[in-house]
């Protein structure tokens, strides 16, 4: 397997903005290490940088980690000396900060404003992309603003509310319900623009939660946990999009509606009263930020969608029958959306299944979610409950396999976040196929658990691939 480093320079288009000097080449630097090796980054010649704006010296990045973005600015008169080096057990290279936009999969060569200072071993790639700050990439990138959602790739958070787990049932736990690591606001600031929201009512308090539940037939009940509340989601989204000058687009996709208080049976559903309460919360919280057009928002230029400021597109499952509410800000999830997960805990099966679906000509015109997620097997989910009594009851009900392994349940528990990290570690393999133009098309949503800045990096690269 090839080793990869993602090096992302988030270039400030208005050079020398704010308090920074105006003579230099400035930018926001984010670095993400997706290799299995620890790497070290250093500055070759500090004189090549504006005073106070040189990168931090001696940054050490373990595998699958990144650094917070930092502003760096090269001395315009000595930009050729503004070199950052990369080193590790199997890696040696670097790049010079210069002007230019685009993405590159390069090995020891120069490319459009990026100079590789040293040869990179043939077994490694350095991916470089220069784009806009993650919190405002739709606002400041003119190419993105001239495109449609149908023609770009955005990062999307699967089970977005599950950075924490609470109100767990007997079979629910952090290990079998937590899918994310950051709050909504943190994800938004990291460039994430689509959120999978699954509303659930668990009591008569009036609170609508977002949760992660599944029907367990042997127990004739739903098992799982709640995450953030709908109120928390809406407040954080409003905080983000209400920033002055913002022209970002945020998509909230509501599905899997469950009222486990009034309708705890299989195929639980929201009553009309539940639905009215949820929609009222959305209207009251987001108001004028809601997209209320009746056209196809997937094929409308982003610049047109946000002509009057940032917009939130709220989508409900077609089964919720809210067709009369589009003018108020509740859209129906378009029929062109392809969102099918692979339902496996095997990373190779997931990869082949998702890439195969992407390449299927029957899906050529769909709005395609690349569901880069792994799913626990039933025995894994049961073992991860942490409830020994529940494990001893449920596993035997799963059949001979469950009966034989109930004693060793702890060994079976692979938490969702561990599966997510395994899946995410393989994203460079998909990235390489895309960069080498071996795919007939690109996805529209990079849909993942444990999502973060690295997924925004990947989307930037995909959006910069020329036909």
CSV table of C-alpha atoms in Angstrom, one decimal:
chain,number,residue,atom,x,y,z
A,1,UNK,CA,0.0,0.0,0.0
A,2,UNK,CA,1.4,3.4,-0.9
A,3,UNK,CA,2.1,5.8,1.9
A,4,UNK,CA,0.6,9.3,1.6
A,5,UNK,CA,1.1,12.7,3.2
A,6,UNK,CA,-1.5,15.3,2.8
A,7,UNK,CA,0.0,18.8,3.0
A,8,UNK,CA,-2.6,21.5,2.7
A,9,UNK,CA,-1.9,25.2,2.3
A,10,UNK,CA,-5.0,27.2,2.9
A,11,UNK,CA,-4.0,30.3,1.0
A,12,UNK,CA,-5.4,33.7,2.0
A,13,UNK,CA,-6.5,35.3,-1.2
A,14,UNK,CA,-6.2,38.8,0.1
A,15,UNK,CA,-2.4,38.8,0.9
A,16,UNK,CA,-1.4,40.5,4.0
A,17,UNK,CA,-4.9,40.7,5.3
A,18,UNK,CA,-5.5,42.0,8.9
A,19,UNK,CA,-2.4,42.8,10.9
A,20,UNK,CA,0.0,40.8,8.7
A,21,UNK,CA,2.6,42.5,6.6
A,22,UNK,CA,1.5,43.3,3.0
A,23,UNK,CA,4.8,42.5,1.3
A,24,UNK,CA,4.7,38.8,1.6
A,25,UNK,CA,3.0,35.7,0.3
A,26,UNK,CA,0.6,34.8,3.1
A,27,UNK,CA,-1.5,31.7,3.7
A,28,UNK,CA,-3.1,29.4,6.2
A,29,UNK,CA,-1.1,26.2,6.6
A,30,UNK,CA,-2.8,23.0,7.7
A,31,UNK,CA,-0.9,19.7,7.6
A,32,UNK,CA,-2.4,16.2,7.9
A,33,UNK,CA,-0.2,13.1,8.1
A,34,UNK,CA,-2.0,10.1,6.8
A,35,UNK,CA,1.1,7.9,6.5
A,36,UNK,CA,1.8,5.1,9.0
A,37,UNK,CA,5.1,6.9,10.0
A,38,UNK,CA,5.7,9.8,12.3
A,39,UNK,CA,7.0,12.8,10.2
A,40,UNK,CA,8.8,15.9,11.2
A,41,UNK,CA,8.4,19.3,9.5
A,42,UNK,CA,11.0,22.1,9.7
A,43,UNK,CA,11.9,25.4,8.1
A,44,UNK,CA,15.1,25.5,5.9
A,45,UNK,CA,15.9,29.2,6.2
A,46,UNK,CA,14.0,31.4,8.7
A,47,UNK,CA,15.1,34.5,6.7
A,48,UNK,CA,12.8,33.5,3.9
A,49,UNK,CA,9.8,34.4,6.1
A,50,UNK,CA,8.2,37.6,7.3
A,51,UNK,CA,9.1,38.4,10.9
A,52,UNK,CA,6.7,36.5,13.3
A,53,UNK,CA,5.0,34.6,10.5
A,54,UNK,CA,7.4,31.7,9.9
A,55,UNK,CA,6.0,28.2,10.5
A,56,UNK,CA,6.5,26.6,13.9
A,57,UNK,CA,9.8,24.8,14.0
A,58,UNK,CA,10.2,21.1,14.6
A,59,UNK,CA,6.6,20.0,14.2
A,60,UNK,CA,6.3,16.3,14.8
A,61,UNK,CA,3.2,14.5,13.5
A,62,UNK,CA,2.3,11.0,14.5
A,63,UNK,CA,0.3,8.9,12.0
A,64,UNK,CA,-3.2,10.0,11.3
A,65,UNK,CA,-2.8,13.4,13.0
A,66,UNK,CA,-2.8,17.0,12.0
A,67,UNK,CA,-1.9,20.5,13.3
A,68,UNK,CA,-4.2,23.4,13.8
A,69,UNK,CA,-4.1,25.9,11.0
A,70,UNK,CA,-1.5,28.6,11.5
A,71,UNK,CA,-0.9,31.8,9.4
A,72,UNK,CA,2.5,31.8,7.6
A,73,UNK,CA,3.9,34.5,5.3
A,74,UNK,CA,6.9,34.3,3.1
A,75,UNK,CA,9.1,37.3,2.3
A,76,UNK,CA,8.1,38.2,-1.2
A,77,UNK,CA,11.7,39.1,-2.1
A,78,UNK,CA,13.1,35.8,-0.8
A,79,UNK,CA,10.2,33.4,-1.5
A,80,UNK,CA,12.5,30.8,-2.9
A,81,UNK,CA,14.0,30.3,0.5
A,82,UNK,CA,10.6,29.9,2.2
A,83,UNK,CA,11.0,26.1,2.2
A,84,UNK,CA,9.3,23.6,4.5
A,85,UNK,CA,10.9,20.2,4.7
A,86,UNK,CA,9.3,16.8,5.5
A,87,UNK,CA,11.2,13.9,6.9
A,88,UNK,CA,10.5,10.5,8.3
A,89,UNK,CA,11.7,6.9,8.2
A,90,UNK,CA,10.6,6.5,4.6
A,91,UNK,CA,10.0,10.0,3.6
A,92,UNK,CA,12.3,12.9,2.5
A,93,UNK,CA,11.1,16.0,0.8
A,94,UNK,CA,9.7,19.5,1.0
A,95,UNK,CA,8.0,22.4,-0.7
A,96,UNK,CA,8.4,26.1,-1.2
A,97,UNK,CA,5.6,28.5,-0.4
A,98,UNK,CA,4.6,30.3,-3.6
A,99,UNK,CA,1.5,31.6,-5.3
A,100,UNK,CA,-0.8,29.2,-7.2
A,101,UNK,CA,-3.9,27.2,-6.8
A,102,UNK,CA,-4.7,23.6,-7.5
A,103,UNK,CA,-4.0,20.1,-6.3
A,104,UNK,CA,-1.2,17.8,-7.2
A,105,UNK,CA,-0.1,14.2,-6.6
A,106,UNK,CA,3.6,14.8,-7.2
A,107,UNK,CA,6.9,13.0,-6.6
A,108,UNK,CA,10.0,15.0,-6.8
A,109,UNK,CA,8.7,17.4,-9.5
A,110,UNK,CA,7.6,21.0,-9.7
A,111,UNK,CA,3.9,21.9,-10.3
A,112,UNK,CA,2.2,25.3,-10.8
A,113,UNK,CA,3.7,27.3,-8.0
A,114,UNK,CA,4.7,24.4,-5.8
A,115,UNK,CA,8.4,23.4,-5.9
A,116,UNK,CA,9.4,20.1,-4.3
A,117,UNK,CA,12.8,20.7,-2.8
A,118,UNK,CA,13.9,17.1,-2.5
A,119,UNK,CA,13.1,13.8,-4.3
A,120,UNK,CA,10.4,11.8,-2.7
A,121,UNK,CA,10.8,8.0,-2.7
A,122,UNK,CA,8.8,6.4,-5.5
A,123,UNK,CA,6.6,4.6,-2.9
A,124,UNK,CA,5.3,7.9,-1.5
A,125,UNK,CA,3.2,10.8,-2.7
A,126,UNK,CA,2.9,14.3,-1.4
A,127,UNK,CA,-0.5,15.7,-2.1
A,128,UNK,CA,-0.5,19.5,-2.1
A,129,UNK,CA,-3.5,21.7,-2.4
A,130,UNK,CA,-3.8,25.5,-2.1
A,131,UNK,CA,-7.3,26.7,-1.4
A,132,UNK,CA,-9.3,28.8,1.1
A,133,UNK,CA,-9.7,28.7,4.9
A,134,UNK,CA,-11.9,25.8,5.9
A,135,UNK,CA,-14.4,28.0,7.6
A,136,UNK,CA,-15.1,30.1,4.5
A,137,UNK,CA,-14.2,28.0,1.5
A,138,UNK,CA,-17.6,28.5,-0.2
A,139,UNK,CA,-17.5,32.2,0.4
A,140,UNK,CA,-14.1,33.1,-0.9
A,141,UNK,CA,-13.5,30.6,-3.7
A,142,UNK,CA,-14.9,32.1,-6.9
A,143,UNK,CA,-14.7,28.7,-8.7
A,144,UNK,CA,-16.9,27.1,-6.1
A,145,UNK,CA,-19.3,30.0,-6.2
A,146,UNK,CA,-19.7,29.6,-9.9
A,147,UNK,CA,-20.4,25.8,-9.5
A,148,UNK,CA,-23.4,23.9,-8.3
A,149,UNK,CA,-23.7,21.4,-5.5
A,150,UNK,CA,-24.1,18.8,-8.2
A,151,UNK,CA,-20.6,19.6,-9.6
A,152,UNK,CA,-18.5,19.8,-6.5
A,153,UNK,CA,-17.6,17.5,-3.6
A,154,UNK,CA,-18.5,18.4,0.0
A,155,UNK,CA,-17.6,16.6,3.2
A,156,UNK,CA,-20.6,15.2,5.1
A,157,UNK,CA,-20.9,13.9,8.6
A,158,UNK,CA,-22.7,10.5,9.0
A,159,UNK,CA,-24.7,10.3,12.3
A,160,UNK,CA,-23.5,13.8,12.9
A,161,UNK,CA,-24.9,14.3,16.4
A,162,UNK,CA,-23.0,11.4,17.9
A,163,UNK,CA,-19.9,13.0,19.2
A,164,UNK,CA,-21.2,12.0,22.7
A,165,UNK,CA,-23.7,9.4,23.8
A,166,UNK,CA,-26.3,9.7,26.6
A,167,UNK,CA,-29.7,8.3,27.7
A,168,UNK,CA,-28.5,4.9,26.5
A,169,UNK,CA,-30.7,1.9,26.6
A,170,UNK,CA,-29.5,-1.4,28.1
A,171,UNK,CA,-27.9,-2.4,24.7
A,172,UNK,CA,-26.6,1.1,23.9
A,173,UNK,CA,-23.2,2.5,24.8
A,174,UNK,CA,-20.6,4.9,23.6
A,175,UNK,CA,-18.8,2.0,21.8
A,176,UNK,CA,-21.8,1.1,19.6
A,177,UNK,CA,-23.3,4.6,19.0
A,178,UNK,CA,-20.5,7.2,19.0
A,179,UNK,CA,-19.6,8.1,15.4
A,180,UNK,CA,-18.1,11.5,15.6
A,181,UNK,CA,-15.5,13.4,17.6
A,182,UNK,CA,-16.4,17.1,17.2
A,183,UNK,CA,-19.3,19.4,17.9
A,184,UNK,CA,-21.4,20.8,15.0
A,185,UNK,CA,-19.6,24.1,15.2
A,186,UNK,CA,-16.2,22.5,15.2
A,187,UNK,CA,-17.1,20.5,12.2
A,188,UNK,CA,-18.5,23.5,10.4
A,189,UNK,CA,-15.2,25.4,11.1
A,190,UNK,CA,-13.3,22.4,9.7
A,191,UNK,CA,-15.2,22.7,6.4
A,192,UNK,CA,-17.9,20.1,6.8
A,193,UNK,CA,-21.1,21.1,5.0
A,194,UNK,CA,-23.6,18.2,5.2
A,195,UNK,CA,-25.0,16.7,8.4
A,196,UNK,CA,-26.9,13.5,8.8
A,197,UNK,CA,-29.5,14.3,11.5
A,198,UNK,CA,-31.7,11.6,13.1
A,199,UNK,CA,-34.4,13.0,15.4
A,200,UNK,CA,-35.7,11.0,18.3
A,201,UNK,CA,-38.2,11.6,21.1
A,202,UNK,CA,-37.6,9.5,24.2
A,203,UNK,CA,-39.9,11.1,26.8
A,204,UNK,CA,-42.6,13.8,27.3
A,205,UNK,CA,-40.2,16.6,28.2
A,206,UNK,CA,-40.6,18.3,24.9
A,207,UNK,CA,-37.0,17.9,24.0
A,208,UNK,CA,-36.2,16.5,20.6
A,209,UNK,CA,-32.8,14.7,20.5
A,210,UNK,CA,-30.7,13.4,17.6
A,211,UNK,CA,-29.8,9.8,18.2
A,212,UNK,CA,-28.4,6.5,16.9
A,213,UNK,CA,-30.8,3.6,17.3
A,214,UNK,CA,-31.5,0.3,15.8
A,215,UNK,CA,-34.3,-2.2,16.1
A,216,UNK,CA,-33.2,-5.4,17.9
A,217,UNK,CA,-35.7,-8.1,17.0
A,218,UNK,CA,-34.8,-10.6,19.8
A,219,UNK,CA,-35.7,-8.0,22.4
A,220,UNK,CA,-38.6,-6.5,20.4
A,221,UNK,CA,-37.2,-3.0,21.1
A,222,UNK,CA,-35.0,-0.1,19.8
A,223,UNK,CA,-31.5,0.0,21.4
A,224,UNK,CA,-29.1,2.9,21.2
A,225,UNK,CA,-28.3,6.4,22.7
A,226,UNK,CA,-29.1,10.0,22.2
A,227,UNK,CA,-26.5,12.5,21.1
A,228,UNK,CA,-26.9,16.3,20.8
A,229,UNK,CA,-30.3,17.9,20.9
A,230,UNK,CA,-32.0,19.5,17.8
A,231,UNK,CA,-31.8,22.8,19.7
A,232,UNK,CA,-28.0,22.5,20.1
A,233,UNK,CA,-27.7,21.7,16.4
A,234,UNK,CA,-29.7,24.7,15.3
A,235,UNK,CA,-28.0,27.1,17.7
A,236,UNK,CA,-24.5,26.0,16.5
A,237,UNK,CA,-25.5,26.2,12.8
A,238,UNK,CA,-26.9,29.7,13.4
A,239,UNK,CA,-23.7,30.8,15.2
A,240,UNK,CA,-21.7,29.7,12.2
A,241,UNK,CA,-23.8,31.1,9.3
A,242,UNK,CA,-24.5,34.4,11.0
A,243,UNK,CA,-20.9,35.6,10.7
A,244,UNK,CA,-20.8,38.9,8.7
A,245,UNK,CA,-20.2,38.3,5.0
A,246,UNK,CA,-20.7,34.6,5.1
A,247,UNK,CA,-22.0,32.9,2.0
A,248,UNK,CA,-21.6,29.3,3.0
A,249,UNK,CA,-24.2,26.6,2.3
A,250,UNK,CA,-25.0,24.1,5.0
A,251,UNK,CA,-27.2,21.0,4.4
A,252,UNK,CA,-29.1,19.4,7.3
A,253,UNK,CA,-30.6,16.1,6.2
A,254,UNK,CA,-33.2,14.7,8.5
A,255,UNK,CA,-34.2,11.0,8.4
A,256,UNK,CA,-34.9,8.0,10.7
A,257,UNK,CA,-37.6,9.9,12.6
A,258,UNK,CA,-38.4,8.0,15.9
A,259,UNK,CA,-40.8,8.7,18.6
A,260,UNK,CA,-39.8,6.1,21.2
A,261,UNK,CA,-42.1,7.5,23.8
A,262,UNK,CA,-45.4,7.4,21.9
A,263,UNK,CA,-44.5,4.8,19.3
A,264,UNK,CA,-41.8,2.5,20.7
A,265,UNK,CA,-42.8,-0.4,18.3
A,266,UNK,CA,-40.8,-1.4,15.2
A,267,UNK,CA,-41.1,1.2,12.4
A,268,UNK,CA,-41.5,3.9,15.0
A,269,UNK,CA,-42.5,7.3,13.5
A,270,UNK,CA,-43.1,10.9,14.2
A,271,UNK,CA,-46.7,11.9,14.7
A,272,UNK,CA,-48.0,15.0,12.9
A,273,UNK,CA,-47.7,16.9,16.2
A,274,UNK,CA,-44.0,15.8,16.6
A,275,UNK,CA,-43.3,16.9,13.0
A,276,UNK,CA,-45.0,20.3,13.6
A,277,UNK,CA,-42.9,20.8,16.8
A,278,UNK,CA,-39.7,20.0,14.9
A,279,UNK,CA,-40.4,22.2,12.0
A,280,UNK,CA,-41.4,25.1,14.3
A,281,UNK,CA,-38.0,24.8,16.0
A,282,UNK,CA,-36.2,24.9,12.7
A,283,UNK,CA,-38.3,27.9,11.5
A,284,UNK,CA,-37.8,29.8,14.7
A,285,UNK,CA,-34.1,29.1,15.0
A,286,UNK,CA,-32.9,29.6,11.4
A,287,UNK,CA,-35.5,32.0,10.0
A,288,UNK,CA,-34.2,33.9,7.0
A,289,UNK,CA,-31.2,31.7,6.6
A,290,UNK,CA,-33.4,28.8,5.4
A,291,UNK,CA,-33.4,28.1,1.7
A,292,UNK,CA,-37.0,28.6,0.5
A,293,UNK,CA,-36.7,28.3,-3.2
A,294,UNK,CA,-38.8,25.8,-5.2
A,295,UNK,CA,-36.1,25.1,-7.8
A,296,UNK,CA,-33.6,22.3,-7.7
A,297,UNK,CA,-31.0,23.5,-5.2
A,298,UNK,CA,-28.5,20.9,-6.4
A,299,UNK,CA,-28.3,22.4,-9.8
A,300,UNK,CA,-28.4,26.1,-8.9
A,301,UNK,CA,-25.1,28.0,-8.8
A,302,UNK,CA,-23.9,28.4,-5.2
A,303,UNK,CA,-23.4,32.1,-5.9
A,304,UNK,CA,-27.1,32.3,-6.7
A,305,UNK,CA,-28.2,30.3,-3.7
A,306,UNK,CA,-26.3,32.6,-1.4
A,307,UNK,CA,-26.8,35.9,-3.3
A,308,UNK,CA,-28.4,37.3,-0.1
A,309,UNK,CA,-26.1,35.6,2.4
A,310,UNK,CA,-25.4,32.2,3.8
A,311,UNK,CA,-28.1,29.5,3.4
A,312,UNK,CA,-29.2,26.4,5.2
A,313,UNK,CA,-30.8,23.7,3.1
A,314,UNK,CA,-33.0,21.5,5.3
A,315,UNK,CA,-34.0,18.2,3.7
A,316,UNK,CA,-36.6,15.7,5.1
A,317,UNK,CA,-37.2,12.1,3.9
A,318,UNK,CA,-39.9,12.0,1.3
A,319,UNK,CA,-42.0,9.7,3.6
A,320,UNK,CA,-42.5,12.6,5.9
A,321,UNK,CA,-44.9,14.2,3.3
A,322,UNK,CA,-43.8,17.9,3.8
A,323,UNK,CA,-44.2,18.9,0.2
A,324,UNK,CA,-46.2,22.0,1.1
A,325,UNK,CA,-43.4,23.4,3.2
A,326,UNK,CA,-40.7,24.2,0.7
A,327,UNK,CA,-41.6,27.9,0.6
A,328,UNK,CA,-41.0,28.0,4.4
A,329,UNK,CA,-37.7,26.2,4.3
A,330,UNK,CA,-38.3,22.4,4.5
A,331,UNK,CA,-37.2,20.6,1.3
A,332,UNK,CA,-37.8,17.0,0.2
A,333,UNK,CA,-34.6,15.0,-0.2
A,334,UNK,CA,-34.3,14.9,-4.0
A,335,UNK,CA,-34.9,11.5,-5.7
A,336,UNK,CA,-31.5,11.8,-7.4
A,337,UNK,CA,-29.7,11.3,-4.1
A,338,UNK,CA,-27.8,8.0,-3.9
A,339,UNK,CA,-27.0,7.2,-0.3
A,340,UNK,CA,-26.4,3.5,0.2
A,341,UNK,CA,-23.9,2.3,2.8
A,342,UNK,CA,-22.1,-1.0,2.4
A,343,UNK,CA,-23.3,-2.5,5.6
A,344,UNK,CA,-20.1,-4.3,6.4
A,345,UNK,CA,-17.3,-4.2,8.9
A,346,UNK,CA,-14.7,-5.2,6.3
A,347,UNK,CA,-12.8,-2.3,4.9
A,348,UNK,CA,-12.0,-3.9,1.5
A,349,UNK,CA,-15.6,-4.9,1.0
A,350,UNK,CA,-16.7,-1.4,1.8
A,351,UNK,CA,-14.1,0.2,-0.6
A,352,UNK,CA,-15.0,-2.1,-3.5
A,353,UNK,CA,-18.7,-1.7,-2.9
A,354,UNK,CA,-18.6,2.1,-2.8
A,355,UNK,CA,-16.2,2.5,-5.7
A,356,UNK,CA,-18.2,0.0,-7.7
A,357,UNK,CA,-21.4,1.9,-7.1
A,358,UNK,CA,-19.7,5.2,-8.0
A,359,UNK,CA,-18.5,3.6,-11.3
A,360,UNK,CA,-21.9,2.1,-12.1
A,361,UNK,CA,-23.4,3.8,-15.2
A,362,UNK,CA,-26.8,3.5,-13.6
A,363,UNK,CA,-25.6,6.0,-11.0
A,364,UNK,CA,-24.0,8.4,-13.4
A,365,UNK,CA,-26.6,11.2,-12.9
A,366,UNK,CA,-27.2,10.7,-9.2
A,367,UNK,CA,-26.2,13.0,-6.4
A,368,UNK,CA,-23.7,10.5,-5.0
A,369,UNK,CA,-22.8,10.0,-1.3
A,370,UNK,CA,-19.5,8.1,-1.1
A,371,UNK,CA,-20.4,6.3,2.2
A,372,UNK,CA,-16.9,5.7,3.5
A,373,UNK,CA,-18.2,4.0,6.7
A,374,UNK,CA,-18.0,0.6,8.3
A,375,UNK,CA,-20.9,-1.0,10.2
A,376,UNK,CA,-20.7,-3.2,13.3
A,377,UNK,CA,-21.9,-6.8,13.0
A,378,UNK,CA,-24.8,-7.6,15.4
A,379,UNK,CA,-22.5,-9.5,17.7
A,380,UNK,CA,-20.1,-6.6,17.8
A,381,UNK,CA,-22.8,-4.2,18.7
A,382,UNK,CA,-24.1,-6.5,21.4
A,383,UNK,CA,-20.7,-7.1,22.8
A,384,UNK,CA,-20.0,-3.3,22.9
A,385,UNK,CA,-23.1,-2.6,25.0
A,386,UNK,CA,-21.0,-3.1,28.2
A,387,UNK,CA,-24.1,-4.7,29.9
A,388,UNK,CA,-23.0,-8.2,30.9
A,389,UNK,CA,-26.6,-9.3,31.7
A,390,UNK,CA,-27.8,-8.0,28.3
A,391,UNK,CA,-24.9,-9.6,26.5
A,392,UNK,CA,-25.7,-13.0,28.0
A,393,UNK,CA,-29.4,-12.7,27.0
A,394,UNK,CA,-28.9,-11.2,23.5
A,395,UNK,CA,-25.9,-13.1,22.1
A,396,UNK,CA,-27.5,-16.5,22.4
A,397,UNK,CA,-30.6,-15.2,20.7
A,398,UNK,CA,-28.4,-14.3,17.7
A,399,UNK,CA,-28.0,-18.1,17.1
A,400,UNK,CA,-25.3,-20.7,17.7
A,401,UNK,CA,-22.5,-18.2,17.0
A,402,UNK,CA,-23.8,-15.8,19.7
A,403,UNK,CA,-24.3,-18.6,22.1
A,404,UNK,CA,-20.8,-19.8,21.7
A,405,UNK,CA,-19.1,-16.4,22.1
A,406,UNK,CA,-21.2,-14.7,24.8
A,407,UNK,CA,-18.5,-15.5,27.4
A,408,UNK,CA,-15.8,-13.8,25.3
A,409,UNK,CA,-18.0,-10.7,24.5
A,410,UNK,CA,-15.4,-8.2,25.4
A,411,UNK,CA,-13.0,-9.6,22.7
A,412,UNK,CA,-15.7,-9.0,20.1
A,413,UNK,CA,-16.2,-5.3,20.8
A,414,UNK,CA,-14.7,-3.2,18.1
A,415,UNK,CA,-16.1,0.3,18.7
A,416,UNK,CA,-17.6,2.3,15.8
A,417,UNK,CA,-14.9,4.9,16.2
A,418,UNK,CA,-12.2,2.2,15.7
A,419,UNK,CA,-13.9,1.0,12.5
A,420,UNK,CA,-14.1,4.6,11.4
A,421,UNK,CA,-10.4,5.2,11.9
A,422,UNK,CA,-9.7,2.0,9.9
A,423,UNK,CA,-12.0,3.3,7.0
A,424,UNK,CA,-10.5,6.8,7.1
A,425,UNK,CA,-7.0,5.4,6.9
A,426,UNK,CA,-7.8,3.9,3.5
A,427,UNK,CA,-9.1,7.2,2.0
A,428,UNK,CA,-5.8,7.9,0.3
A,429,UNK,CA,-6.3,4.8,-1.8
A,430,UNK,CA,-9.5,6.4,-3.2
A,431,UNK,CA,-7.8,9.7,-3.5
A,432,UNK,CA,-5.0,8.2,-5.6
A,433,UNK,CA,-7.5,6.7,-8.0
A,434,UNK,CA,-9.2,10.1,-8.4
A,435,UNK,CA,-6.0,12.1,-8.7
A,436,UNK,CA,-4.8,9.7,-11.4
A,437,UNK,CA,-8.2,10.1,-13.2
A,438,UNK,CA,-9.0,6.4,-13.1
A,439,UNK,CA,-12.7,7.0,-12.1
A,440,UNK,CA,-15.5,7.9,-14.5
A,441,UNK,CA,-16.8,10.5,-12.1
A,442,UNK,CA,-16.4,12.0,-8.6
A,443,UNK,CA,-18.8,11.7,-5.7
A,444,UNK,CA,-20.8,14.7,-4.5
A,445,UNK,CA,-20.5,14.0,-0.8
A,446,UNK,CA,-17.6,12.4,1.0
A,447,UNK,CA,-19.6,10.8,3.8
A,448,UNK,CA,-17.8,9.6,6.9
A,449,UNK,CA,-17.6,8.9,10.6
A,450,UNK,CA,-14.9,10.6,12.7
A,451,UNK,CA,-14.9,13.3,10.2
A,452,UNK,CA,-12.5,16.3,10.4
A,453,UNK,CA,-10.2,18.6,8.7
A,454,UNK,CA,-8.6,15.8,6.7
A,455,UNK,CA,-11.9,15.1,4.9
A,456,UNK,CA,-12.1,18.8,3.9
A,457,UNK,CA,-8.5,18.4,2.5
A,458,UNK,CA,-9.6,15.5,0.4
A,459,UNK,CA,-12.6,17.4,-0.9
A,460,UNK,CA,-10.4,20.4,-1.8
A,461,UNK,CA,-8.2,18.1,-3.9
A,462,UNK,CA,-11.1,16.4,-5.6
A,463,UNK,CA,-12.6,19.8,-6.5
A,464,UNK,CA,-9.3,20.9,-8.1
A,465,UNK,CA,-9.0,17.9,-10.4
A,466,UNK,CA,-9.4,19.1,-14.0
A,467,UNK,CA,-11.4,17.0,-16.4
